[in-house]
PDB file of C-alpha atoms and ligand atoms in Angstrom:
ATOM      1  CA  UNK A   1      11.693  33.914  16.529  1.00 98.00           C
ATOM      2  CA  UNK A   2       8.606  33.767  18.356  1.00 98.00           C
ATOM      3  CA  UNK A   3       6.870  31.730  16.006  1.00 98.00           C
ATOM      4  CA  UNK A   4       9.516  28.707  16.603  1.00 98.00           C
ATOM      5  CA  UNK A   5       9.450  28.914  20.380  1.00 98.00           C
ATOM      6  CA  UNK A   6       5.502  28.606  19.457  1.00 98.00           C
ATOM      7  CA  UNK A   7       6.761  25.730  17.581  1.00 98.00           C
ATOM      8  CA  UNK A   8       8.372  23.899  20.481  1.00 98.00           C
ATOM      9  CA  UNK A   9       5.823  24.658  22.867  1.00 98.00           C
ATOM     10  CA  UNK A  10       3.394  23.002  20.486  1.00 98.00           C
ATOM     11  CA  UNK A  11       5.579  19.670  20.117  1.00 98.00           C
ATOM     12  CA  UNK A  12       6.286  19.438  24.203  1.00 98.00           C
ATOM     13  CA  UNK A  13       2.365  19.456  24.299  1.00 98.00           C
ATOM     14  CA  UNK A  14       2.316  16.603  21.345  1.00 99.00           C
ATOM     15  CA  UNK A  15       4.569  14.363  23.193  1.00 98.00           C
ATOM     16  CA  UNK A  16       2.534  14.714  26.639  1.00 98.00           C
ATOM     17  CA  UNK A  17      -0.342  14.013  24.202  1.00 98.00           C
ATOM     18  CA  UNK A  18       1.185  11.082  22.458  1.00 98.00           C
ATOM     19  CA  UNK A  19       2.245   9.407  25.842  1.00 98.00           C
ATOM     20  CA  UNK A  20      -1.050   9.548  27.290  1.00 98.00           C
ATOM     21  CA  UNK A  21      -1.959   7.526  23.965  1.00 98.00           C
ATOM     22  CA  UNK A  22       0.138   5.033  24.580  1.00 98.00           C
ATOM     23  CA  UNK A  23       3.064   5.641  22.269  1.00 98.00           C
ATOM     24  CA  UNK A  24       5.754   6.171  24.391  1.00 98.00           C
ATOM     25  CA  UNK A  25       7.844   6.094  21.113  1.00 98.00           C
ATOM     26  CA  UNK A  26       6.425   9.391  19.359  1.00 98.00           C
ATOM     27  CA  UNK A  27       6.335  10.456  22.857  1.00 98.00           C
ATOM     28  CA  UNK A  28      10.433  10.355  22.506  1.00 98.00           C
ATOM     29  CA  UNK A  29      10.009  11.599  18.495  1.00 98.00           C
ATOM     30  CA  UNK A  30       8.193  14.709  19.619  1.00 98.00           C
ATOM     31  CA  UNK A  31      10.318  15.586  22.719  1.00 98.00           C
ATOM     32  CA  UNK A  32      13.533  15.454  20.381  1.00 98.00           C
ATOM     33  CA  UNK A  33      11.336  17.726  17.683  1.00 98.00           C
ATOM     34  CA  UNK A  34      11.018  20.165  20.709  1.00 98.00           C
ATOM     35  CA  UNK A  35      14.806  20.470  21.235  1.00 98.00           C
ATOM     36  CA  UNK A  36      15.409  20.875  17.625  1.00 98.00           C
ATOM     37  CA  UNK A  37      13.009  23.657  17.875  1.00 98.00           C
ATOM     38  CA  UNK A  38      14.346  25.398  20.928  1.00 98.00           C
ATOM     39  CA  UNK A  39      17.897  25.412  18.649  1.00 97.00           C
ATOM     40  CA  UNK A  40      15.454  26.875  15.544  1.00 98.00           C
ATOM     41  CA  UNK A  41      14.468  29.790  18.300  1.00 98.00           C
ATOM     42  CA  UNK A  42      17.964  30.223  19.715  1.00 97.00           C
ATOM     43  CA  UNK A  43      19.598  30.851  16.299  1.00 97.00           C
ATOM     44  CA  UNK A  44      16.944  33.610  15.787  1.00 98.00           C
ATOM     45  CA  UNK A  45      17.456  35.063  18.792  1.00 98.00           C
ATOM     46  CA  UNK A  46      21.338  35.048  18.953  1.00 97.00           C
ATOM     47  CA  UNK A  47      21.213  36.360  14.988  1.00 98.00           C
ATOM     48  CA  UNK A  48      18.582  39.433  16.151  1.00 97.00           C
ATOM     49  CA  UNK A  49      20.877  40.225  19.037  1.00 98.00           C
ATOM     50  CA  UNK A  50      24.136  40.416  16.859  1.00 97.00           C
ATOM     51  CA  UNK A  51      22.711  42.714  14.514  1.00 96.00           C
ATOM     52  CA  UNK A  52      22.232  45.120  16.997  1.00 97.00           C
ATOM     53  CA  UNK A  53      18.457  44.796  17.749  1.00 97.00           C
ATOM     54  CA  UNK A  54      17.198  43.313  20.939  1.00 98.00           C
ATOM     55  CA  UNK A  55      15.196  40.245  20.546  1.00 98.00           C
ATOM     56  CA  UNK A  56      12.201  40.390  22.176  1.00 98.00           C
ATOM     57  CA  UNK A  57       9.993  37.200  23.387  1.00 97.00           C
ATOM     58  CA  UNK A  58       6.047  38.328  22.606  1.00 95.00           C
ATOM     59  CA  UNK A  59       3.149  36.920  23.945  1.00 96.00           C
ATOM     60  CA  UNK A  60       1.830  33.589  22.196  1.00 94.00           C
ATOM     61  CA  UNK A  61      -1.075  31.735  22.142  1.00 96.00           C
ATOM     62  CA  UNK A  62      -1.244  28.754  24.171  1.00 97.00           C
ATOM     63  CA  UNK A  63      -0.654  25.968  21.497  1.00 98.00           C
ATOM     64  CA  UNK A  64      -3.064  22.599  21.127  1.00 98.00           C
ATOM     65  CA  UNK A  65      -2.950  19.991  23.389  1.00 98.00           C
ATOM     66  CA  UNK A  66      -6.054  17.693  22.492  1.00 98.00           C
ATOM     67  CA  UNK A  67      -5.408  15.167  19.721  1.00 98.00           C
ATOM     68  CA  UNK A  68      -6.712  11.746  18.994  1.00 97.00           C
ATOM     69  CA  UNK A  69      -4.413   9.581  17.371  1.00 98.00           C
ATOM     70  CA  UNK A  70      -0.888   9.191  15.687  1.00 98.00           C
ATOM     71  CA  UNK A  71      -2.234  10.123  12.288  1.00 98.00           C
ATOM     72  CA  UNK A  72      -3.916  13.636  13.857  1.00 98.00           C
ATOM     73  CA  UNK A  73      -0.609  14.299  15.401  1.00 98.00           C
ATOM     74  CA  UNK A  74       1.348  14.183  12.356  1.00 98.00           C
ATOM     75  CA  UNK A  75      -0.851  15.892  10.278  1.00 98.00           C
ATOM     76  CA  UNK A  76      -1.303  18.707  12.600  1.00 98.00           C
ATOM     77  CA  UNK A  77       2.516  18.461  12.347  1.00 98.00           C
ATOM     78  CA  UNK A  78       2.983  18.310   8.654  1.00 98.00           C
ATOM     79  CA  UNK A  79       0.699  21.211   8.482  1.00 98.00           C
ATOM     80  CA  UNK A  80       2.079  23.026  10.730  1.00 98.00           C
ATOM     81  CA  UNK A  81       5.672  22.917   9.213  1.00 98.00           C
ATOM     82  CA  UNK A  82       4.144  24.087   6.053  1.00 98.00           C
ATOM     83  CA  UNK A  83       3.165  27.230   7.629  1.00 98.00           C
ATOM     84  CA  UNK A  84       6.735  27.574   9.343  1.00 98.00           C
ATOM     85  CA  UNK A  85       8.255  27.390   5.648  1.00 98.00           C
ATOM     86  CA  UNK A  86       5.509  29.580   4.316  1.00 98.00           C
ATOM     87  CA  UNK A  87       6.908  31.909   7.278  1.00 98.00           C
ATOM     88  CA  UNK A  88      10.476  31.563   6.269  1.00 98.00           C
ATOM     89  CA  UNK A  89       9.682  31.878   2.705  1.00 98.00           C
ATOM     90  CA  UNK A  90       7.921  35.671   3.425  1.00 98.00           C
ATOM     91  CA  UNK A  91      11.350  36.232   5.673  1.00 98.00           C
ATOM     92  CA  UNK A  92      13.405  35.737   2.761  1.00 98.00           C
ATOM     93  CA  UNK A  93      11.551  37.549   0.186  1.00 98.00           C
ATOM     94  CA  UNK A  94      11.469  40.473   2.263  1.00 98.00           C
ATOM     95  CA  UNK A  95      15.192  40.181   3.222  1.00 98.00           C
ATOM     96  CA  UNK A  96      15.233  40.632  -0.784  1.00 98.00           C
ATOM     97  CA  UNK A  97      13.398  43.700  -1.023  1.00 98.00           C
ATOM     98  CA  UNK A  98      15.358  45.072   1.622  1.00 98.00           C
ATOM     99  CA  UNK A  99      18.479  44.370   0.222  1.00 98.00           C
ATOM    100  CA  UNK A 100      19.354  42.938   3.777  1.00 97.00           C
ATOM    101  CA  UNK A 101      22.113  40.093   1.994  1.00 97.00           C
ATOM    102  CA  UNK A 102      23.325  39.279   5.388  1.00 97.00           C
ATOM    103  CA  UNK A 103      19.895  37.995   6.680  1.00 97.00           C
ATOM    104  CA  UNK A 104      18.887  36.670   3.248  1.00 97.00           C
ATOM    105  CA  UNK A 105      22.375  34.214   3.103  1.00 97.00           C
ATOM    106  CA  UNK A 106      21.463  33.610   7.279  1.00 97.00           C
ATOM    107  CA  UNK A 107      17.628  32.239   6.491  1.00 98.00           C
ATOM    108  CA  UNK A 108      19.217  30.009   3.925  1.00 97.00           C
ATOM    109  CA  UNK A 109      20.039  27.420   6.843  1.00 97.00           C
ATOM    110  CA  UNK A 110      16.066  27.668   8.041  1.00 97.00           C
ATOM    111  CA  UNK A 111      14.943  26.614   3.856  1.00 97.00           C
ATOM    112  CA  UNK A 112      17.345  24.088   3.755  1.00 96.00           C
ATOM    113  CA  UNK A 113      16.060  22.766   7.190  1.00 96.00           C
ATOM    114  CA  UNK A 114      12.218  22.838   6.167  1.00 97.00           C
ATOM    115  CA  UNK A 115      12.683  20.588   3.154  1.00 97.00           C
ATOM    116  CA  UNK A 116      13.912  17.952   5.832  1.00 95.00           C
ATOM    117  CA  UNK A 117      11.337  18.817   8.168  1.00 96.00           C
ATOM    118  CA  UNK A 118       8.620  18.421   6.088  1.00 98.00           C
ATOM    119  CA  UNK A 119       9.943  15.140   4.576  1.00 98.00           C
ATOM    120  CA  UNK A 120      10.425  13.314   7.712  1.00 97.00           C
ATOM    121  CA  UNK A 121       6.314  14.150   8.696  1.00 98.00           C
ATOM    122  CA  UNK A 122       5.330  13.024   5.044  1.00 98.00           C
ATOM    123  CA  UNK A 123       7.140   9.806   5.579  1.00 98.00           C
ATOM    124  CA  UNK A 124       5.765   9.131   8.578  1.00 98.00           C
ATOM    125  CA  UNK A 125       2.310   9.659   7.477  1.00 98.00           C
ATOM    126  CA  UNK A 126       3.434   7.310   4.977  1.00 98.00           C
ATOM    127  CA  UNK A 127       3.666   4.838   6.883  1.00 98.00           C
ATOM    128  CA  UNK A 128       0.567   5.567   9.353  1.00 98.00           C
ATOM    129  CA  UNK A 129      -1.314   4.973   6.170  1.00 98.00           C
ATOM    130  CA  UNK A 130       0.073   1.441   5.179  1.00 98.00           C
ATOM    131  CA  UNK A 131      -0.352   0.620   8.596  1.00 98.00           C
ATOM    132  CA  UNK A 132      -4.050   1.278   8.996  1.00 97.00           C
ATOM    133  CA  UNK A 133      -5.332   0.823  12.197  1.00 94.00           C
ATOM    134  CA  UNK A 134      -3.196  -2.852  12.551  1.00 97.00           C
ATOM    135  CA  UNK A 135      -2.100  -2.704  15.717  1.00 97.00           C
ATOM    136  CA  UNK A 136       1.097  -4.705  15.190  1.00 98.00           C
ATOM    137  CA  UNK A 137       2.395  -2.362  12.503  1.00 98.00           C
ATOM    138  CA  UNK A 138       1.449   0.698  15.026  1.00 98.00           C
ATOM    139  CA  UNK A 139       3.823  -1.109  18.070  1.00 98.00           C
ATOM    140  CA  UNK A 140       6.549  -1.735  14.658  1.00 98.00           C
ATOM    141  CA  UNK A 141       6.302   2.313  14.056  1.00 98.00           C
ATOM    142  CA  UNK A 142       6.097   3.468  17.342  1.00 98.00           C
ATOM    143  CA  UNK A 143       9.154   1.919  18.698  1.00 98.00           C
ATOM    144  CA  UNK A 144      11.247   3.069  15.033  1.00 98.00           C
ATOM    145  CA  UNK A 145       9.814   6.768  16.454  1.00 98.00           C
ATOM    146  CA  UNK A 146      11.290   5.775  20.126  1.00 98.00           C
ATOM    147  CA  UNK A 147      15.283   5.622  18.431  1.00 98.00           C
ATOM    148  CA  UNK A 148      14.893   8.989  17.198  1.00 98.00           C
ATOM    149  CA  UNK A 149      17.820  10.860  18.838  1.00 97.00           C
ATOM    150  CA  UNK A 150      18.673  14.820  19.826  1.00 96.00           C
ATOM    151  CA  UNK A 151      22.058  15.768  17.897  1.00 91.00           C
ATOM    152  CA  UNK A 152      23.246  18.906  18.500  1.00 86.00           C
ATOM    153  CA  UNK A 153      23.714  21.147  15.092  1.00 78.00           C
ATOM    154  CA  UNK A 154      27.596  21.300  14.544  1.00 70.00           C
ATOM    155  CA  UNK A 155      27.819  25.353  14.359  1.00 66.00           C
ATOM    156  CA  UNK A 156      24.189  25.660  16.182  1.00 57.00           C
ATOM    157  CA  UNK A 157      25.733  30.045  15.669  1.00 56.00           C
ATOM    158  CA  UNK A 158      25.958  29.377  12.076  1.00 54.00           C
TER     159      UNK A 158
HETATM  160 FE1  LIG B   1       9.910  22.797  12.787  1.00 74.41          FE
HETATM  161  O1  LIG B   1      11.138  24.022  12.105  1.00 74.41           O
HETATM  162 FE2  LIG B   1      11.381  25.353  13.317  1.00 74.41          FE
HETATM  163  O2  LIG B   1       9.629  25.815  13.573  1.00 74.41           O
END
């Protein structure tokens, strides 16, 4: 739970980061990727809370802020997502051992959600490597990034 309000501190500081490079568009991609976080970190908490524990918000580290271009903000990102599933992976396998079914069939939303996660920063480093450092293309993939909307999960509980 922690570890995904971690996660949407981190993106907040990636879109201040990306607008003061210019890219008002990842600027918009990142700021969405923060809500969608903030939903990942309610769902934890609300599921912690109805199973009769008390969710408790630790102490975190502050998360980076300094990064110099689109490619080093996606690949911090891509990377970072990997250790989120690695995270939810461990969850689950210990959910196993414990026999606790109930969280086991919950985390199943947060493996399903990784795969997409981690596609959408591959194919965007995709692209940041056809495009090079061509300043056109950079504009083309910027403003794609600045259509990316929030949509609220259907059952955000669920
Ligand atoms: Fe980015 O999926 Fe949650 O942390």
């Amino acid at each position: 739970m922690n570890t995904e309000l971690y996660s949407a501190y981190l993106y907040l500081n990636m879109s201040a980061a990306a607008n003061s490079l210019g890219f008002k568009g990842a600027a918009n991609w990142f700021n969405i990727q923060y809500q969608e976080e903030m939903i990942h970190f309610q769902k934890f908490y609300d599921y912690i809370n109805s199973q009769g524990e008390q969710a408790v918000i630790g102490q975190m580290a502050a998360p980076a802020s300094k990064f110099k271009s689109l490619m080093q903000l996606f690949e911090e990102t891509l990377k970072h997502e990997l250790f989120i599933t690695k995270c939810i992976n461990e969850l689950t396998e210990l959910a196993m051992v414990e026999k606790d079914h109930a969280t086991r069939v919950y985390l199943q939303w947060f493996i399903t959600e990784q795969i997409e996660e981690e596609e959408n920063d591959r194919d965007i480093i995709g692209k940041l490597k056809l495009i090079g450092d061509n300043g056109y293309g950079l504009l083309m993939l910027d403003n794609e990034l600045g259509t990316r909307v929030f949509t609220l999960p259907a059952n955000p509980a669920v």
